[in-house]
Amino acid sequence: MHTSPVFRPLPSLAGARAESVPGVKLQKLRRAALDAREAFVKEGPVAAIATCELITFPYPAQFAFSGAALSPAPYVMMTNRMQVVQFVDREGERRTLLFNPSDYEKGVAAPFYRALRERYGAFVSDKVMSSRHGTVQSHLASLGLTPADVDYIAFDHLHIQDLRGWLGGDGLPAYFPRARLLVQRAEWEMVKDLHPMQTVWFVPGGAEIPQERVVLLDGDVWLGQGAAILSTPGHTQGNMSLAVATSREVFVVSENGVATECYTPLQSAIPGVRRYAEHMGWEVVLNGNTREDSLDQYTSMVVEKLFAGTSAVEGAFVNFHPSSLLTAHLMAPALSPTIVLPAPNFGDVRPTPAARRAA
């Protein structure tokens, strides 16, 4: 099993995470997140980031806003997005990370979506309830990258993911010859021995890849200039978020919230969300399809909120970008996002020297 001597921890956060009392931990992490953000920004911007839309798909409305949204529609629609991130590491090499490169053709084997497909049939599932915008392969080609350019792949969590096509396993060749999976140790240990209440969201055998392709992370890591992984447990036990600094602002990406307004629910125009947040006294509204660690998820969302800061485009909103973005759709009346911020894009993605040397 690989570990990485290149990545270093983000300052300030680890000590606050060690607190065992949830309320005290939240307060400590508020301060620590701001300190970590300041240090992160000082090192300068990322080399490049490009956002690529993959697929729009249905998701239960009762989960999307933890039951807060009021609508007759059983599903919201969300668009899964991949970020292609290039950063300069401590050795001075330009590296390429794919964050959330979902192999959605294989992801439908997860029990929840397999049952949904059986209920509605292939035509409704593929032509009405979902829309394909591009594949990982096609987006990389459009950016001028080859599979050999990719150093790392990572996911905010492993729900609905099948890693075997990308990294090999179960007799399949690896599409990415050099890439390794970055994953939190807690997530990797969990997916290897799932609880019955977790299995509905995981592709059977989807994590059965060669052990040497895995890099285990223990908490927050600084990938390189302008790029970091934040440990944001709660949605799953090893949930994590991508943080990227540009020359103007900081972006945070995960699926802890399904919309930017989940981090400022008093600004939400979705019926029920603002009233729910006011009634509960909550400053964030969780994406609640799992209830394993809701206190941790709330705290993690506060960390994301403070680390991202406000949007340079819309100052009333936090610069959080859902990896699966709430999307306006005729099948989801009254469940359209109040605001959609411009996608995280910065710099020019290009083939890397490391990949050329490997070729």
PDB file of N, CA, C and O in Angstrom, residues 11 30 44 57 64 90 96 107 117 158 165 227 229 240 282 298 301 328 344 351:
ATOM      1  N   PRO A  11      -1.843  23.317   8.028  1.00  0.00           N
ATOM      2  CA  PRO A  11      -1.648  23.740   9.419  1.00  0.00           C
ATOM      3  C   PRO A  11      -2.974  23.958  10.130  1.00  0.00           C
ATOM      4  O   PRO A  11      -4.007  24.189   9.505  1.00  0.00           O
ATOM      5  N   ARG A  30     -13.796  26.231  13.673  1.00  0.00           N
ATOM      6  CA  ARG A  30     -14.091  27.541  13.070  1.00  0.00           C
ATOM      7  C   ARG A  30     -12.812  28.379  12.994  1.00  0.00           C
ATOM      8  O   ARG A  30     -12.490  28.957  11.949  1.00  0.00           O
ATOM      9  N   GLY A  44       0.030  30.919  -2.958  1.00  0.00           N
ATOM     10  CA  GLY A  44      -0.205  31.237  -4.360  1.00  0.00           C
ATOM     11  C   GLY A  44      -1.220  30.327  -5.023  1.00  0.00           C
ATOM     12  O   GLY A  44      -1.677  29.337  -4.447  1.00  0.00           O
ATOM     13  N   PHE A  57     -28.772  13.432 -13.211  1.00  0.00           N
ATOM     14  CA  PHE A  57     -29.418  12.218 -12.723  1.00  0.00           C
ATOM     15  C   PHE A  57     -30.385  12.566 -11.589  1.00  0.00           C
ATOM     16  O   PHE A  57     -30.271  13.622 -10.959  1.00  0.00           O
ATOM     17  N   ALA A  64     -31.980  15.425  -0.376  1.00  0.00           N
ATOM     18  CA  ALA A  64     -31.193  16.550  -0.884  1.00  0.00           C
ATOM     19  C   ALA A  64     -31.075  17.688   0.123  1.00  0.00           C
ATOM     20  O   ALA A  64     -30.004  18.287   0.278  1.00  0.00           O
ATOM     21  N   ARG A  90       5.765  19.668  -4.309  1.00  0.00           N
ATOM     22  CA  ARG A  90       6.947  20.131  -3.574  1.00  0.00           C
ATOM     23  C   ARG A  90       8.238  19.856  -4.326  1.00  0.00           C
ATOM     24  O   ARG A  90       9.273  20.468  -4.058  1.00  0.00           O
ATOM     25  N   THR A  96      -1.285  16.157 -12.320  1.00  0.00           N
ATOM     26  CA  THR A  96      -2.684  16.209 -12.733  1.00  0.00           C
ATOM     27  C   THR A  96      -3.529  15.313 -11.842  1.00  0.00           C
ATOM     28  O   THR A  96      -3.239  14.126 -11.681  1.00  0.00           O
ATOM     29  N   GLY A 107     -21.692   2.997 -12.584  1.00  0.00           N
ATOM     30  CA  GLY A 107     -22.264   3.420 -11.312  1.00  0.00           C
ATOM     31  C   GLY A 107     -23.701   2.999 -11.113  1.00  0.00           C
ATOM     32  O   GLY A 107     -24.169   2.876  -9.970  1.00  0.00           O
ATOM     33  N   ARG A 117     -33.744   1.885 -11.786  1.00  0.00           N
ATOM     34  CA  ARG A 117     -33.796   1.528 -13.198  1.00  0.00           C
ATOM     35  C   ARG A 117     -34.807   0.413 -13.447  1.00  0.00           C
ATOM     36  O   ARG A 117     -35.538   0.422 -14.446  1.00  0.00           O
ATOM     37  N   LEU A 158     -17.046   7.558  -1.935  1.00  0.00           N
ATOM     38  CA  LEU A 158     -17.088   6.462  -2.898  1.00  0.00           C
ATOM     39  C   LEU A 158     -18.495   5.932  -3.189  1.00  0.00           C
ATOM     40  O   LEU A 158     -18.634   4.858  -3.778  1.00  0.00           O
ATOM     41  N   GLY A 165     -12.440   0.105 -13.795  1.00  0.00           N
ATOM     42  CA  GLY A 165     -12.123   0.491 -15.158  1.00  0.00           C
ATOM     43  C   GLY A 165     -10.979   1.487 -15.238  1.00  0.00           C
ATOM     44  O   GLY A 165     -10.193   1.481 -16.190  1.00  0.00           O
ATOM     45  N   ALA A 227      -3.649  23.818  -4.170  1.00  0.00           N
ATOM     46  CA  ALA A 227      -4.531  22.646  -4.206  1.00  0.00           C
ATOM     47  C   ALA A 227      -4.393  21.859  -2.909  1.00  0.00           C
ATOM     48  O   ALA A 227      -3.279  21.574  -2.457  1.00  0.00           O
ATOM     49  N   ILE A 229      -6.624  18.837  -0.164  1.00  0.00           N
ATOM     50  CA  ILE A 229      -7.737  17.962   0.190  1.00  0.00           C
ATOM     51  C   ILE A 229      -8.080  18.231   1.653  1.00  0.00           C
ATOM     52  O   ILE A 229      -7.207  18.177   2.518  1.00  0.00           O
ATOM     53  N   MET A 240     -14.257  13.680   1.854  1.00  0.00           N
ATOM     54  CA  MET A 240     -13.244  14.731   1.751  1.00  0.00           C
ATOM     55  C   MET A 240     -13.633  15.717   0.664  1.00  0.00           C
ATOM     56  O   MET A 240     -14.494  15.436  -0.174  1.00  0.00           O
ATOM     57  N   TRP A 282     -30.089  26.278  12.215  1.00  0.00           N
ATOM     58  CA  TRP A 282     -28.930  25.741  11.490  1.00  0.00           C
ATOM     59  C   TRP A 282     -28.369  26.788  10.537  1.00  0.00           C
ATOM     60  O   TRP A 282     -29.106  27.520   9.890  1.00  0.00           O
ATOM     61  N   TYR A 298     -22.268  18.341   9.682  1.00  0.00           N
ATOM     62  CA  TYR A 298     -22.563  19.754   9.924  1.00  0.00           C
ATOM     63  C   TYR A 298     -21.263  20.531  10.170  1.00  0.00           C
ATOM     64  O   TYR A 298     -21.021  21.587   9.569  1.00  0.00           O
ATOM     65  N   MET A 301     -19.238  20.949   7.052  1.00  0.00           N
ATOM     66  CA  MET A 301     -19.772  21.969   6.155  1.00  0.00           C
ATOM     67  C   MET A 301     -19.412  23.374   6.628  1.00  0.00           C
ATOM     68  O   MET A 301     -19.173  24.270   5.808  1.00  0.00           O
ATOM     69  N   ALA A 328     -31.931  22.766 -12.428  1.00  0.00           N
ATOM     70  CA  ALA A 328     -33.327  23.048 -12.775  1.00  0.00           C
ATOM     71  C   ALA A 328     -33.827  22.023 -13.793  1.00  0.00           C
ATOM     72  O   ALA A 328     -33.127  21.682 -14.748  1.00  0.00           O
ATOM     73  N   PRO A 344     -15.791  26.334 -11.333  1.00  0.00           N
ATOM     74  CA  PRO A 344     -14.362  26.567 -11.052  1.00  0.00           C
ATOM     75  C   PRO A 344     -13.496  26.271 -12.267  1.00  0.00           C
ATOM     76  O   PRO A 344     -13.304  25.112 -12.651  1.00  0.00           O
ATOM     77  N   PRO A 351      -0.699  18.995 -21.212  1.00  0.00           N
ATOM     78  CA  PRO A 351       0.087  17.791 -20.913  1.00  0.00           C
ATOM     79  C   PRO A 351       1.267  18.129 -20.014  1.00  0.00           C
ATOM     80  O   PRO A 351       1.838  19.225 -20.076  1.00  0.00           O
TER      81      PRO A 351
END
